[in-house]
Amino acid sequence: MRVPSSDEGTRLRFWQERVWEEFVAEHPECRLDYSQLVDVFAECPTYGARILKSKHHDRIESWLRGRPKTVEEIESDHMVSDDKLGPTPVPFGFGNKKWRELKAQMQDGDRLREFKSPPETWARMAGRQGIALVRGGKVVDSIVTLLN
């Protein structure tokens, strides 16, 4: 299942709305508007579905933290060891393909920055953190390294 992006409208599909209404009826603390739902499903860890849009990137820009880091620093911070990956640690583990795709987009002057959504998003089970590719002060792409 995927949530339509803002390019496709401002609502879920009919059947999705019905299922969501049933879920919220049982869990009223999880009530979210459409844009919040899009944010929750912006990066689907199961199917790798991505909804990349300027609004999403604008939100990530407000979550940037710390100084820019080099590729080497980011990779060092995110090394993963797993027998299924082989004997040598791999940056971002099973997410290495996405990491390589992000790195491939880099141009002179680009910066890598870490981001983390605010505490209230984590309380709503919509928290995320990751790495953003920043060009000219604007996020042009990102990968999520943790979500709840």
Coordinates of C-alpha atoms in Angstrom, one line a residue, residues 43-138:
E43 CA 9.7 6.4 3.2
C44 CA 8.3 2.9 3.3
P45 CA 11.0 0.6 4.9
T46 CA 9.2 -2.5 3.6
Y47 CA 8.8 -1.6 -0.1
G48 CA 11.2 1.3 -0.5
A49 CA 8.5 3.5 -1.8
R50 CA 9.5 7.2 -1.7
I51 CA 7.5 10.3 -1.9
L52 CA 9.9 13.1 -2.5
K53 CA 8.4 16.6 -2.8
S54 CA 9.5 20.1 -2.0
K55 CA 7.2 20.3 1.0
H56 CA 8.8 17.2 2.5
H57 CA 12.3 18.6 1.8
D58 CA 11.3 22.0 3.3
R59 CA 10.3 20.1 6.5
I60 CA 13.6 18.3 6.6
E61 CA 15.4 21.6 6.2
S62 CA 13.8 22.7 9.4
W63 CA 15.1 19.5 11.1
L64 CA 18.8 19.9 10.1
R65 CA 21.2 19.7 13.0
G66 CA 24.8 20.0 13.6
R67 CA 27.5 20.9 11.2
P68 CA 27.9 19.5 7.7
K69 CA 29.8 16.2 7.6
T70 CA 32.0 14.6 5.1
V71 CA 31.2 11.4 3.3
E72 CA 33.8 9.6 5.3
E73 CA 32.4 10.9 8.7
I74 CA 28.9 9.9 7.7
E75 CA 30.0 6.4 6.6
S76 CA 32.1 6.0 9.8
D77 CA 29.0 6.8 11.9
H78 CA 26.8 4.4 10.0
M79 CA 28.9 1.2 9.5
V80 CA 26.9 -2.0 9.9
S81 CA 28.3 -5.5 10.4
D82 CA 26.0 -8.4 9.4
D83 CA 26.9 -11.9 8.3
K84 CA 24.4 -11.6 5.4
L85 CA 26.4 -8.5 4.1
G86 CA 29.8 -10.3 4.1
P87 CA 32.8 -10.2 6.3
T88 CA 33.5 -6.4 6.0
P89 CA 31.3 -3.7 7.6
V90 CA 29.2 -1.8 5.1
P91 CA 28.0 1.8 5.4
F92 CA 24.3 1.9 6.2
G93 CA 24.1 -2.0 6.0
F94 CA 21.1 -3.1 3.9
G95 CA 20.4 0.6 3.1
N96 CA 23.8 0.9 1.3
K97 CA 22.2 1.1 -2.1
K98 CA 20.2 4.2 -1.1
W99 CA 23.3 5.7 0.4
R100 CA 25.3 5.1 -2.8
E101 CA 22.4 6.7 -4.9
L102 CA 22.5 9.7 -2.6
K103 CA 26.3 10.0 -2.9
A104 CA 26.0 9.7 -6.7
Q105 CA 23.9 12.9 -6.8
M106 CA 26.6 15.0 -5.0
Q107 CA 28.0 18.0 -6.8
D108 CA 30.7 20.5 -5.9
G109 CA 29.6 22.6 -3.0
D110 CA 27.0 20.1 -1.7
R111 CA 26.8 19.3 2.0
L112 CA 25.7 16.3 3.9
R113 CA 23.7 17.1 7.1
E114 CA 22.0 15.0 9.7
F115 CA 18.4 15.6 10.5
K116 CA 16.0 14.6 13.2
S117 CA 12.3 15.4 13.4
P118 CA 11.0 17.1 16.6
P119 CA 10.0 15.2 19.8
E120 CA 6.3 15.5 19.1
T121 CA 6.7 13.6 15.8
W122 CA 8.2 10.7 17.7
A123 CA 5.4 10.8 20.3
R124 CA 2.9 10.5 17.4
M125 CA 4.8 7.5 16.0
A126 CA 5.9 9.7 13.0
G127 CA 9.5 10.4 14.0
R128 CA 12.4 10.1 11.6
Q129 CA 16.0 10.9 11.3
G130 CA 18.6 10.6 8.6
I131 CA 21.0 12.2 6.2
A132 CA 20.1 15.1 3.9
L133 CA 21.9 16.2 0.8
V134 CA 21.9 20.0 0.8
R135 CA 22.7 22.1 -2.2
G136 CA 22.7 25.9 -2.0
G137 CA 20.9 25.7 1.4
K138 CA 18.1 23.5 0.1

